[in-house]
Structures are given as structure tokens and as C-alpha cells.
Coordinates of C-alpha atoms in Angstrom, one line a residue:
Chain S
X1 CA -9.3 10.3 19.1
X2 CA -6.9 11.9 21.4
X3 CA -8.0 10.1 24.6
X4 CA -4.7 8.3 25.0
X5 CA -3.0 11.7 25.6
X6 CA -5.0 12.4 28.8
X7 CA -4.3 15.8 30.1
X8 CA -1.7 16.4 27.4
X9 CA -4.3 16.3 24.6
X10 CA -4.7 19.5 22.7
X11 CA -7.5 20.9 20.6
X12 CA -7.4 19.4 17.1
X13 CA -5.7 21.8 14.7
X14 CA -5.4 21.9 10.9
X15 CA -5.4 23.9 7.7
X16 CA -8.2 25.5 5.7
X17 CA -6.7 26.3 2.3
X18 CA -8.9 28.8 0.6
X19 CA -7.8 28.5 -3.1
X20 CA -10.0 31.5 -4.2
X21 CA -7.3 33.9 -2.8
X22 CA -4.2 31.9 -3.7
X23 CA -2.0 33.9 -6.0
X24 CA 0.5 31.1 -6.7
X25 CA 3.5 32.8 -5.1
X26 CA 4.8 29.5 -3.7
X27 CA 5.9 31.2 -0.5
X28 CA 4.4 28.2 1.3
X29 CA 6.6 25.7 -0.7
X30 CA 9.7 27.7 0.1
X31 CA 8.9 28.3 3.8
X32 CA 8.1 24.6 4.3
X33 CA 11.4 23.6 2.7
X34 CA 13.4 26.1 4.7
X35 CA 11.8 25.4 8.1
X36 CA 11.7 21.6 7.8
X37 CA 15.1 21.3 6.1
X38 CA 13.5 19.4 3.2
X39 CA 16.2 18.7 0.6
X40 CA 16.3 20.0 -2.9
X41 CA 15.5 17.1 -5.3
X42 CA 16.0 18.3 -8.9
X43 CA 15.1 21.5 -10.8
X44 CA 13.1 20.8 -14.0
X45 CA 10.8 22.8 -16.3
X46 CA 7.6 20.9 -16.9
X47 CA 5.8 23.2 -19.2
X48 CA 2.7 22.7 -17.1
X49 CA 1.7 26.4 -16.5
X50 CA 3.8 27.8 -13.6
X51 CA 4.0 24.4 -11.8
X52 CA 7.5 23.0 -11.8
X53 CA 7.0 21.1 -8.5
X54 CA 4.4 18.7 -10.0
X55 CA 3.3 16.7 -7.0
X56 CA 3.6 16.1 -3.2
X57 CA 6.3 13.6 -2.2
X58 CA 9.1 12.8 0.2
X59 CA 10.8 16.1 -0.6
X60 CA 7.8 18.3 -1.3
X61 CA 5.3 18.8 1.5
X62 CA 3.5 21.8 0.0
X63 CA 2.7 21.9 -3.7
X64 CA 1.1 24.7 -5.6
X65 CA -1.0 23.5 -8.5
X66 CA -1.7 25.8 -11.5
X67 CA -4.6 25.1 -13.8
X68 CA -5.4 27.3 -16.9
X69 CA -9.0 27.1 -18.0
X70 CA -11.2 28.6 -20.6
X71 CA -13.9 29.3 -18.0
X72 CA -15.3 32.4 -16.4
X73 CA -14.3 33.1 -12.8
X74 CA -17.8 34.4 -12.0
X75 CA -21.1 32.8 -13.1
X76 CA -21.4 33.3 -16.8
X77 CA -20.8 37.0 -16.9
X78 CA -17.8 36.8 -19.3
X79 CA -17.6 35.0 -22.6
X80 CA -14.3 33.6 -23.9
X81 CA -12.9 34.0 -20.4
X82 CA -9.7 32.6 -19.1
X83 CA -9.2 31.7 -15.4
X84 CA -6.1 30.6 -13.6
X85 CA -6.7 28.3 -10.7
X86 CA -4.0 28.0 -8.1
X87 CA -4.1 25.7 -5.1
X88 CA -1.6 24.8 -2.4
X89 CA -1.9 21.1 -1.7
X90 CA -0.6 19.5 1.5
X91 CA -1.0 16.3 3.6
X92 CA -4.7 16.0 4.6
X93 CA -4.0 14.7 8.1
X94 CA -7.0 12.5 7.8
X95 CA -9.3 11.7 10.7
X96 CA -9.0 8.0 9.7
X97 CA -5.5 7.9 8.2
X98 CA -4.6 4.9 6.1
X99 CA -0.9 5.5 6.3
X100 CA -1.0 5.4 10.1
X101 CA -3.3 2.3 10.1
X102 CA -1.0 0.2 7.9
X103 CA 2.3 1.3 9.3
X104 CA 3.8 -1.9 10.8
X105 CA 6.4 -0.3 13.1
X106 CA 4.2 2.3 14.8
X107 CA 6.5 5.0 13.2
X108 CA 3.4 6.9 11.9
X109 CA 1.4 8.2 14.9
X110 CA -1.3 10.6 15.9
X111 CA 0.0 13.6 17.8
X112 CA -1.7 15.3 20.7
X113 CA -2.8 18.0 18.2
X114 CA -4.7 15.3 16.1
X115 CA -2.2 15.5 13.3
X116 CA -0.4 12.5 11.6
X117 CA 3.4 12.4 11.9
X118 CA 6.3 10.0 10.9
X119 CA 8.9 9.3 13.6
X120 CA 12.0 9.2 11.5
X121 CA 14.0 7.3 14.1
X122 CA 11.5 4.4 13.9
X123 CA 10.6 4.2 10.2
X124 CA 12.4 1.3 8.5
X125 CA 11.3 2.2 5.0
X126 CA 8.9 -0.8 4.4
X127 CA 6.9 1.5 2.1
X128 CA 3.5 0.2 3.0
X129 CA 2.1 3.7 3.7
X130 CA 3.0 4.9 0.1
X131 CA 0.3 3.0 -1.8
X132 CA -2.1 3.1 1.2
X133 CA -2.5 6.9 1.0
X134 CA -5.6 7.7 -1.1
X135 CA -4.0 11.1 -2.0
X136 CA -0.5 10.0 -3.0
X137 CA 1.0 12.3 -0.4
X138 CA 3.6 10.2 1.4
X139 CA 6.7 8.8 -0.4
X140 CA 10.1 7.3 0.2
X141 CA 13.2 9.5 0.0
X142 CA 15.8 8.1 -2.3
X143 CA 18.5 10.8 -1.7
X144 CA 21.8 9.9 -0.1
X145 CA 21.6 9.4 3.6
X146 CA 23.4 11.8 5.9
X147 CA 24.2 9.7 9.0
X148 CA 26.8 7.0 9.1
X149 CA 25.5 3.5 8.3
X150 CA 24.9 1.5 11.5
X151 CA 25.5 -2.0 10.1
X152 CA 27.7 -1.6 7.0
X153 CA 26.9 -5.1 5.6
X154 CA 23.2 -4.7 5.2
X155 CA 22.8 -0.9 5.1
X156 CA 21.8 1.1 2.1
X157 CA 23.3 4.3 1.1
X158 CA 20.1 6.1 0.4
X159 CA 17.8 7.7 3.1
X160 CA 15.2 5.0 2.4
X161 CA 12.6 6.4 4.9
X162 CA 9.2 7.9 4.2
X163 CA 8.6 11.6 4.7
X164 CA 5.6 14.0 4.6
X165 CA 4.1 17.1 6.1
X166 CA 4.3 17.1 9.9
X167 CA 2.0 20.2 10.2
X168 CA 5.2 21.6 11.7
X169 CA 4.9 19.5 14.8
X170 CA 7.9 21.3 16.3
X171 CA 6.4 24.7 15.7
X172 CA 3.1 23.6 17.2
X173 CA 4.9 22.3 20.3
X174 CA 6.4 25.8 20.7
X175 CA 3.0 27.5 20.2
X176 CA 3.7 28.8 16.7
X177 CA 1.7 28.3 13.5
X178 CA 3.1 26.1 10.7
X179 CA 5.7 27.7 8.4
X180 CA 3.5 27.7 5.3
X181 CA 0.6 29.4 7.0
X182 CA 2.9 32.0 8.5
X183 CA 4.5 32.7 5.1
X184 CA 1.2 32.9 3.1
X185 CA 0.7 36.6 2.1
X186 CA -3.0 36.3 1.3
X187 CA -4.2 34.1 4.1
X188 CA -5.1 31.4 1.5
X189 CA -3.5 29.0 4.0
X190 CA -5.3 29.4 7.3
X191 CA -4.2 27.6 10.4
X192 CA -6.2 27.0 13.6
X193 CA -8.5 24.8 15.6
X194 CA -10.4 22.6 13.1
X195 CA -13.8 23.5 14.4
X196 CA -13.1 27.2 13.9
X197 CA -11.7 26.6 10.5
X198 CA -14.9 24.7 9.4
X199 CA -17.1 27.6 10.5
X200 CA -14.9 30.1 8.7
X201 CA -15.0 27.9 5.6
X202 CA -18.8 27.7 5.7
X203 CA -19.0 31.5 5.9
X204 CA -16.5 31.9 3.0
X205 CA -18.3 29.5 0.8
X206 CA -21.6 31.2 1.4
X207 CA -20.1 34.5 0.4
X208 CA -18.5 33.1 -2.8
X209 CA -21.8 31.5 -3.7
X210 CA -23.7 34.7 -3.1
X211 CA -21.1 36.4 -5.4
X212 CA -21.8 33.8 -8.0
X213 CA -18.2 32.4 -8.1
X214 CA -18.0 29.6 -10.7
X215 CA -17.6 26.1 -9.1
X216 CA -16.9 27.1 -5.5
X217 CA -17.1 24.1 -3.1
X218 CA -15.5 22.7 0.1
X219 CA -13.4 19.6 -0.2
X220 CA -12.6 17.5 2.8
X221 CA -14.7 19.5 5.3
X222 CA -17.3 16.8 5.8
X223 CA -16.6 14.6 8.9
X224 CA -18.7 11.9 7.4
X225 CA -16.7 11.4 4.2
X226 CA -14.6 8.3 3.5
X227 CA -11.6 9.4 5.7
X228 CA -13.7 11.0 8.4
X229 CA -13.0 14.5 7.3
X230 CA -9.6 16.1 6.5
X231 CA -7.5 17.8 9.1
X232 CA -6.4 20.0 6.2
X233 CA -9.3 20.8 3.9
X234 CA -9.9 23.1 1.0
X235 CA -12.1 25.5 -0.8
X236 CA -11.8 24.6 -4.5
X237 CA -13.2 26.3 -7.6
X238 CA -13.6 23.1 -9.7
X239 CA -13.9 19.4 -9.2
X240 CA -11.1 17.9 -7.1
X241 CA -9.7 15.8 -9.9
X242 CA -8.9 19.0 -11.8
X243 CA -6.4 19.7 -9.1
X244 CA -5.1 16.1 -9.1
X245 CA -7.2 15.2 -6.0
X246 CA -9.4 12.1 -5.6
X247 CA -13.2 13.0 -5.7
X248 CA -14.3 10.5 -3.1
X249 CA -11.3 9.2 -1.1
X250 CA -11.9 6.3 1.3
X251 CA -9.5 5.0 4.0
X252 CA -8.6 1.5 2.8
X253 CA -8.7 0.0 6.3
X254 CA -12.5 0.8 6.4
X255 CA -12.9 -2.6 4.6
X256 CA -10.4 -4.4 6.7
X257 CA -12.8 -6.6 8.7
X258 CA -14.2 -8.0 5.5
X259 CA -10.7 -8.5 4.1
X260 CA -9.7 -10.5 7.2
X261 CA -12.8 -12.5 6.9
X262 CA -12.0 -13.4 3.3
X263 CA -8.4 -14.2 4.2
X264 CA -9.5 -16.5 7.1
X265 CA -11.9 -18.4 4.7
X266 CA -9.1 -18.6 2.1
X267 CA -6.7 -20.0 4.7
X268 CA -9.3 -22.6 5.6
X269 CA -9.7 -23.4 1.9
X270 CA -6.0 -24.0 1.6
X271 CA -6.1 -26.5 4.5
X272 CA -9.2 -28.2 2.9
X273 CA -7.4 -28.3 -0.5
X274 CA -4.4 -30.0 1.0
X275 CA -6.6 -32.5 2.8
X276 CA -8.5 -33.2 -0.4
X277 CA -5.2 -34.0 -2.2
X278 CA -4.9 -37.0 0.1
X279 CA -8.3 -38.4 -0.7
X280 CA -7.7 -41.4 -2.9
X281 CA -4.4 -42.4 -1.2
X282 CA -1.5 -40.7 0.6
X283 CA 1.1 -42.1 -1.7
Chain O
X1 CA -12.7 12.7 -17.2
X2 CA -10.4 15.6 -16.0
X3 CA -7.0 15.1 -14.4
X4 CA -4.1 17.3 -13.4
X5 CA -1.9 17.2 -16.6
X6 CA -2.6 13.4 -16.7
X7 CA -0.7 12.9 -13.5
X8 CA -1.5 10.0 -11.2
X9 CA -3.5 10.7 -8.1
X10 CA -1.9 7.9 -6.2
X11 CA 1.8 7.1 -5.7
X12 CA 3.1 3.9 -7.3
X13 CA 4.3 1.4 -4.7
X14 CA 8.0 1.7 -3.9
X15 CA 8.4 -2.1 -3.5
X16 CA 11.2 -3.8 -5.4
X17 CA 11.2 -7.2 -7.1
X18 CA 12.0 -8.8 -3.7
X19 CA 8.3 -8.3 -2.7
X20 CA 6.6 -10.4 -5.4
X21 CA 9.5 -12.9 -5.0
X22 CA 8.5 -13.1 -1.3
X23 CA 4.8 -13.5 -2.2
X24 CA 6.0 -16.7 -4.0
X25 CA 8.4 -18.0 -1.4
X26 CA 6.1 -17.1 1.5
X27 CA 3.2 -19.0 -0.2
X28 CA 5.5 -21.9 -0.9
X29 CA 6.6 -22.0 2.7
X30 CA 3.2 -21.8 4.2
X31 CA 1.5 -24.4 2.0
X32 CA 4.5 -26.7 2.2
X33 CA 4.1 -26.8 6.1
X34 CA 0.4 -27.7 5.7
X35 CA 1.3 -30.4 3.1
X36 CA 4.0 -31.8 5.3
X37 CA 1.7 -32.3 8.3
X38 CA -1.0 -33.8 6.2
X39 CA 1.5 -36.3 4.7
X40 CA 2.7 -37.1 8.2
X41 CA -0.8 -37.9 9.4
X42 CA -1.5 -39.8 6.2
X43 CA 1.7 -41.9 6.8
X44 CA 3.7 -40.7 3.8
X45 CA 7.0 -40.0 5.6
X46 CA 9.0 -39.2 2.5
X47 CA 6.5 -36.5 1.4
X48 CA 6.2 -35.2 4.9
X49 CA 10.0 -34.9 5.4
X50 CA 10.8 -33.3 2.1
X51 CA 7.9 -30.9 2.2
X52 CA 9.1 -29.9 5.7
X53 CA 12.6 -29.2 4.3
X54 CA 11.2 -27.3 1.3
X55 CA 9.1 -25.2 3.7
X56 CA 12.0 -24.5 5.9
X57 CA 14.1 -23.4 3.0
X58 CA 11.4 -21.1 1.7
X59 CA 10.9 -19.8 5.2
X60 CA 14.6 -19.0 5.4
X61 CA 14.7 -17.1 2.1
X62 CA 11.5 -15.1 2.8
X63 CA 12.8 -12.8 5.6
X64 CA 16.0 -12.2 3.7
X65 CA 14.0 -10.9 0.7
X66 CA 11.8 -8.7 2.9
X67 CA 14.8 -7.2 4.8
X68 CA 16.6 -6.6 1.6
X69 CA 13.6 -4.6 0.3
X70 CA 13.5 -2.2 3.3
X71 CA 14.7 1.3 2.9
X72 CA 16.6 0.8 6.2
X73 CA 17.4 -2.9 6.4
X74 CA 19.3 -2.5 9.6
X75 CA 16.0 -1.5 11.3
X76 CA 14.2 -4.8 10.3
X77 CA 13.6 -5.6 14.0
X78 CA 11.3 -2.6 14.2
X79 CA 8.7 -4.9 12.5
X80 CA 8.4 -6.7 15.8
X81 CA 8.2 -3.5 17.8
X82 CA 4.4 -3.5 17.9
X83 CA 1.6 -5.9 16.9
X84 CA -1.0 -3.9 14.9
X85 CA -4.2 -5.6 13.7
X86 CA -4.9 -2.6 11.4
X87 CA -1.7 -3.4 9.5
X88 CA -1.7 -6.7 7.6
X89 CA 2.1 -6.2 7.2
X90 CA 2.5 -6.2 11.0
X91 CA 0.2 -9.3 11.4
X92 CA 2.1 -10.9 8.5
X93 CA 5.5 -10.1 10.1
X94 CA 4.5 -11.9 13.2
X95 CA 3.1 -14.9 11.2
X96 CA 6.3 -15.1 9.3
X97 CA 8.4 -14.9 12.5
X98 CA 6.4 -17.7 14.1
X99 CA 6.4 -19.8 11.0
X100 CA 10.1 -19.3 10.3
X101 CA 11.0 -20.2 13.9
X102 CA 8.7 -23.3 14.1
X103 CA 9.5 -24.7 10.6
X104 CA 13.3 -24.3 11.0
X105 CA 13.1 -25.9 14.4
X106 CA 11.1 -28.8 13.1
X107 CA 13.3 -29.3 10.1
X108 CA 16.5 -29.2 12.2
X109 CA 15.2 -31.8 14.6
X110 CA 13.9 -33.9 11.7
X111 CA 17.4 -33.9 10.2
X112 CA 19.1 -34.6 13.5
X113 CA 16.5 -37.2 14.5
X114 CA 16.2 -35.9 18.0
X115 CA 13.6 -34.6 20.5
X116 CA 10.6 -36.1 18.7
X117 CA 7.9 -34.4 21.0
X118 CA 9.5 -30.9 20.4
X119 CA 9.6 -31.6 16.7
X120 CA 5.9 -32.6 16.6
X121 CA 5.0 -29.5 18.5
X122 CA 7.0 -27.3 16.2
X123 CA 5.4 -29.0 13.2
X124 CA 1.9 -28.3 14.6
X125 CA 2.7 -24.6 15.1
X126 CA 4.3 -24.4 11.6
X127 CA 1.3 -25.9 9.9
X128 CA -1.1 -23.9 11.9
X129 CA 0.4 -20.6 10.7
X130 CA 1.2 -22.1 7.3
X131 CA -2.2 -21.4 5.8
X132 CA -2.4 -17.8 7.0
X133 CA 1.1 -17.3 5.7
X134 CA 0.1 -18.5 2.3
X135 CA -2.9 -16.1 1.9
X136 CA -2.1 -13.0 3.9
X137 CA 0.0 -11.3 1.2
X138 CA -3.1 -11.1 -0.9
X139 CA -4.8 -9.1 1.9
X140 CA -1.7 -7.0 2.4
X141 CA -1.7 -5.6 -1.1
X142 CA -5.5 -5.3 -1.0
X143 CA -5.3 -3.1 2.1
X144 CA -4.0 -0.1 0.0
X145 CA -5.6 2.6 -2.1
X146 CA -4.5 0.9 -5.4
X147 CA -7.9 0.2 -7.2
X148 CA -6.8 -3.0 -8.9
X149 CA -5.7 -4.4 -5.6
X150 CA -8.3 -3.0 -3.2
X151 CA -11.3 -3.8 -5.3
X152 CA -10.0 -7.4 -5.6
X153 CA -9.7 -7.7 -1.8
X154 CA -12.1 -10.7 -1.6
X155 CA -10.4 -12.6 -4.4
X156 CA -6.7 -12.0 -3.8
X157 CA -6.3 -14.2 -0.7
X158 CA -8.0 -17.1 -2.5
X159 CA -5.9 -16.5 -5.6
X160 CA -2.7 -16.4 -3.6
X161 CA -3.8 -19.4 -1.5
X162 CA -4.5 -21.5 -4.6
X163 CA -1.2 -20.3 -6.1
X164 CA 0.6 -21.3 -2.9
X165 CA -1.0 -24.7 -2.8
X166 CA 0.0 -25.3 -6.4
X167 CA 3.6 -24.2 -5.6
X168 CA 3.9 -26.5 -2.6
X169 CA 2.4 -29.4 -4.6
X170 CA 4.7 -28.8 -7.6
X171 CA 7.9 -28.4 -5.4
X172 CA 7.1 -31.6 -3.6
X173 CA 6.3 -33.4 -6.9
X174 CA 9.9 -32.6 -8.0
X175 CA 11.5 -33.6 -4.7
X176 CA 9.6 -36.8 -4.0
X177 CA 9.8 -40.1 -6.1
X178 CA 6.8 -40.5 -8.3
X179 CA 5.5 -43.5 -6.4
X180 CA 5.0 -41.4 -3.3
X181 CA 4.1 -38.0 -4.8
X182 CA 0.5 -38.6 -5.9
X183 CA -1.0 -36.2 -3.3
X184 CA 1.6 -33.5 -4.3
X185 CA 0.6 -33.9 -7.9
X186 CA -3.1 -33.7 -7.1
X187 CA -2.4 -30.6 -5.0
X188 CA -0.5 -28.9 -7.9
X189 CA -3.2 -29.8 -10.4
X190 CA -6.1 -28.7 -8.1
X191 CA -4.3 -25.4 -7.1
X192 CA -3.5 -24.5 -10.7
X193 CA -7.1 -25.1 -11.8
X194 CA -8.7 -23.3 -8.9
X195 CA -6.3 -20.4 -9.3
X196 CA -7.1 -19.9 -13.0
X197 CA -10.8 -20.1 -12.3
X198 CA -10.4 -17.4 -9.6
X199 CA -8.4 -15.2 -11.9
X200 CA -11.1 -15.4 -14.6
X201 CA -13.9 -14.7 -12.1
X202 CA -11.9 -11.8 -10.6
X203 CA -11.3 -10.1 -14.0
X204 CA -15.0 -10.5 -14.9
X205 CA -16.2 -9.0 -11.7
X206 CA -13.8 -6.1 -11.7
X207 CA -14.5 -5.0 -15.2
X208 CA -13.0 -1.6 -15.9
X209 CA -11.0 -1.4 -12.7
X210 CA -9.5 -4.9 -13.5
X211 CA -8.1 -3.8 -16.9
X212 CA -4.5 -3.6 -15.7
X213 CA -4.5 -7.4 -15.0
X214 CA -4.9 -7.9 -18.8
X215 CA -2.7 -5.1 -20.1
X216 CA 0.9 -4.2 -20.4
X217 CA 3.6 -6.1 -18.5
X218 CA 1.0 -7.5 -16.0
X219 CA -1.1 -8.9 -18.9
X220 CA 2.0 -10.6 -20.5
X221 CA 2.9 -12.2 -17.2
X222 CA -0.7 -13.3 -16.6
X223 CA -0.7 -15.1 -19.9
X224 CA 2.6 -16.7 -19.2
X225 CA 1.3 -17.8 -15.8
X226 CA -1.8 -19.3 -17.3
X227 CA 0.2 -21.3 -19.9
X228 CA 2.9 -22.5 -17.4
X229 CA 0.5 -23.5 -14.6
X230 CA -2.0 -25.3 -16.8
X231 CA 0.7 -26.9 -19.0
X232 CA 2.8 -27.9 -16.1
X233 CA -0.2 -29.3 -14.2
X234 CA -1.3 -31.3 -17.3
X235 CA 2.2 -32.7 -17.6
X236 CA 2.2 -33.7 -13.9
X237 CA -1.2 -35.4 -14.2
X238 CA -0.2 -37.5 -17.2
X239 CA 3.5 -38.3 -17.8
X240 CA 4.5 -37.1 -14.4
X241 CA 2.8 -40.1 -12.8
X242 CA 5.3 -42.4 -14.3
X243 CA 8.5 -40.5 -15.1
X244 CA 10.5 -38.5 -12.5
X245 CA 11.9 -36.4 -15.3
X246 CA 8.4 -35.5 -16.6
X247 CA 7.4 -34.7 -13.0
X248 CA 10.4 -32.4 -12.6
X249 CA 9.6 -30.6 -15.8
X250 CA 5.9 -30.3 -15.0
X251 CA 6.6 -29.1 -11.4
X252 CA 9.2 -26.6 -12.7
X253 CA 6.6 -25.2 -15.1
X254 CA 4.0 -24.8 -12.4
X255 CA 6.5 -23.1 -10.1
X256 CA 7.5 -20.7 -12.9
X257 CA 3.9 -20.0 -13.6
X258 CA 3.2 -19.2 -9.9
X259 CA 6.1 -16.9 -9.8
X260 CA 4.8 -15.2 -13.0
X261 CA 1.3 -14.9 -11.4
X262 CA 2.7 -13.0 -8.4
X263 CA 4.7 -10.8 -10.7
X264 CA 1.6 -10.1 -12.8
X265 CA -0.5 -9.1 -9.8
X266 CA 2.4 -6.9 -8.5
X267 CA 2.9 -5.1 -11.8
X268 CA -0.9 -4.6 -12.2
X269 CA -0.8 -2.5 -9.0
X270 CA 1.8 -0.2 -10.5
X271 CA -0.2 0.2 -13.8
X272 CA -3.4 0.8 -11.8
X273 CA -1.7 3.6 -9.7
X274 CA -0.1 5.2 -12.8
X275 CA -3.3 6.0 -14.7
X276 CA -5.5 8.5 -12.8
X277 CA -8.6 7.1 -14.6
X278 CA -8.7 4.0 -12.5
X279 CA -8.7 6.1 -9.3
X280 CA -11.0 8.9 -10.4
X281 CA -13.7 7.2 -12.5
X282 CA -15.0 4.7 -10.0
X283 CA -14.9 7.4 -7.2
X284 CA -16.7 9.9 -9.5
X285 CA -19.3 7.2 -10.4
X286 CA -20.2 6.4 -6.8
X287 CA -20.0 10.1 -5.7
X288 CA -22.6 11.4 -8.2

């Protein structure tokens, strides 16, 4: 994947978010906003447990989900139990990233660390990556732009570009770990080389299963899944959709050869249709 | 089925009404170029010339719509910064660029009556990219995570192609005297019929995932599209053969129907993204 970087290629890094130790402090959300200068975009009370962030988007690159359930945390030891699931969601930095594939300008690119990043000086806000992402991570920023418009006649006043987690590309370049992982007080967010993280996750899952934790599973660890494995994967305590995550995400461009084949045949059919319209006279 | 407070898994598209409007004008431009060349070869000069002008006009409006939709319109040239096969939008930008250049060149030379060989070359290029231009937008929306678009990936280019052909035929049937517009009328009629058959087959095959095509705003526009295209085509095929006024009314109805069809497919994508059941259920079913 990183062949094009030659000697500059680095080991692929990512996140392992172990939600079994997440305490919902949202330090990751704050650290991310602070470090990356992600703007404030409205303060609302949702009434959805302690979650007033709601979803990832252009101005939210870490989002802590809160789920209240009448389920025991361990096996079936307790009756009438309540458990509180918390999970810090983030861009998955897919091995096969749809956003990157469909980006028509080359603004989205694969870094030397194997992460997926938007070049904000290239993005022209076409918006194609937004519905392409199977996780609904990337989005367009509608806040007022900060720089002076280049061409006043056709320029818009809003930012208009897409934004998402960069896995703190600047911090990685400087040899630091991403801000969210640095700020996490329980090591729920673990940063490191992806291979190490996968090993660590396997060990952690085995331990939780031995302790009879209810519903423990890894999400996005498998390199053979629909997106080739996540660069940022998770240990969850229930099905992915409970956290607002798709159960079996697939990179849309996997089907592209077949799509182009259909388009080519359809184009041929248009030509044939036009020719057929002239059968029986061209006037 | 569980969800996170009923919130969507996917993001709704951020595209504005310019995009479905472009699906319509791009289709009209592409199919008109093909119609123009076919008429030229068939010896129907009036139809050839006017279809060429119609195509050039639609080709001129199309990039303006696309640029207007960009979050950063002043960066529109970044579309031609790279050529990416994995991005139907990149491929489409190049197709539109070539089509726009060739069609406007041909139309200008036709109007000026000069440089015949250059004009013919431009017409050839214009009609060669015309058919891809008329269908690729179907592939563009299909190459997303939106279930109602992605699962329809094999039908959408055909649906958009038939819609484009009907648009080109209808526009030409308005612009050309009835005595010389028979192929245009046949194209409008055939396109409208094929498009409605594809729509039916697509909804039948998609089942649950295809629900958004029938519901809400998308469903309303789909119904309007059906009524307008079939009604307009019927008018073209009957009274439109004798009366220019009836041809104009029929052609106008078909054009309105095709615009409604693009709008319907566009809105169906939003409805599909908004409800997590369309994302989660099919994935859950195949994952078990």
C-alpha cells in the first residue's frame, strides 16, 4: 500500500479503541478539538444519555457514544441489571478507503503512515466523499470561511471543504502520538503500529471472554472484511449498530469494475436506441 | 433492529439542486450530440443542426451548474488536476470537459459555416463522448454507500441513458418542424417507454432497499415523472405528428418528466441515507 513512498514509507499505525475501559470522560473529544483547531459548531442538549455530540462530522473528529441498556455487564450473573456502554468513535482510516477512491481532485490521499488525510488546500468541496463513506464520518464544513475569497464573483462565504480525523498527521510527523490517545486517561484509545494493536486486541478479547463479559467482540480488526480492515478498530460490547456503526461495511469501489461494465453497455444501448429511431426514415 | 437513538449510519449527500439539474442537462447534452450525428449521417440536416445547438447549450449550462454546487467554486479547475479511474466524478469531469469543448466548437463552426473538416471532427468527438456523458451520472451516484443508489448500480446507467435519450428526442421534437422530426419523436417515445420499464424492474428487484423510490418526496416525483413522460410521449406519437403546438406540448411534458425523474432518484438517496434500517438490515442479513 505504501510502496509509492519508497524509503519514506513508515510502519502502518492506527488506533485500537477498547470500549470496555472507556469511562465517557470525552477528554479525547476535547483534546482533538484543541490540537486540531476544530471549530465549535453549536451547543445543544440532546437528551440522549450523556451524549450531546451525537455524531462524527466536519467539526467532530472524535465522538463518544453513550448507550444505556438493561443488560448485565458480565454473563448472566445479575438480574435486572443496567449497563452503560461508552465508545469513542473516530475515522476508521480504512485499508480500502471509499472517500479516497472517489475523490476527484486527489485531495484525499494515503500518507506514509497508511492513514487517510484530506489536503485542505486542494479540496474544492465537491462532496463526493460524504455519501461514499460507509461510516458517515467525513462531512462538509458549513461555517464561515476564515481566509479572504480569492475570486469574489464566484466565491462562497462558507468554508465549503470536507474535514475529518487526520490521525494527527502533524503530530505523527513529529514523532508524537495523536492528541486523543495522549489525553485518554484509561488507555481506552491505544495508538501504535497496527500489527501490534491487533495482537494486543486479540489478547484483550481473550481475557474479557474468559471473564464472561457480555457481548465482547472486535470490530474492524479483520483484514479480510469489506474495507480490508480498519486502521482504527474497536473492541465493542454489543453489536456495531447499537453504537451507530454499520455491521458489515463494504467499500463501494469494490463493485466499480461491474459498474463501469454496466455503464459501457448502457452507453452502447443509447447509441443503438438513437440509431433505431432512424429506422423507418430519417425525416 | 437496533440503532443509535435512531440516528443515521451514513451521511446524507451534501449536493444541492444543481446536481440533479445537471443530471438532466448532462443527459440532454450527451444524447443530443449522438442524435445530431445520426441525423447528419441520415441526411436530416435540420434535425442535425438543431440537435447540435441544443447539445451545445446543455453542454454550456452543465459545468456552470456543477461549479455552482462546489463548496469552493473558485477551485473548479482542481477537477482536472488528476485523472482517477476509481472516481466516476473524475472520469465524468474529463468526459464533460471533452464534450463541452467539442460540441461548442462544432456548434460555433456550424453557425459560422466555416472550417467544415474541423467541424466534422469536433462532431465526431462530441458524439463519441455523448453516450458516456448521458449515462455516467448513474454510475456516479451508484458508487457511494447509499443503499438505494449502490444496490441499483446496474440499472441506474440504463435508467439515466433512457431518460437522456427521451430528453434529447423531446427537445428536438420541439425545435424541429414536425415534417422533419419523426426520428426525434420516436426517440422520445422509445426512451420514455424503456425508462419506465427499467424503473419498474429496478423497484421489483431492489425490494426493501428500493422503498425510498416509492415513498416521500422521491415517490411523489417518481409518479409525476411517470405521468409526464408517458403522457408527453403519447401526445408526441399522436397529435404531435401533425401539429407543431401538440409536439411542443408533448415534448415539454417529456422534458418535465425527465427532470422529475432525476429529482426523484436524487431525493431517494437522501431518504435512504436518513433511515438507518436501509443501511443496517441488508448488512445484518448478509453478515449472519
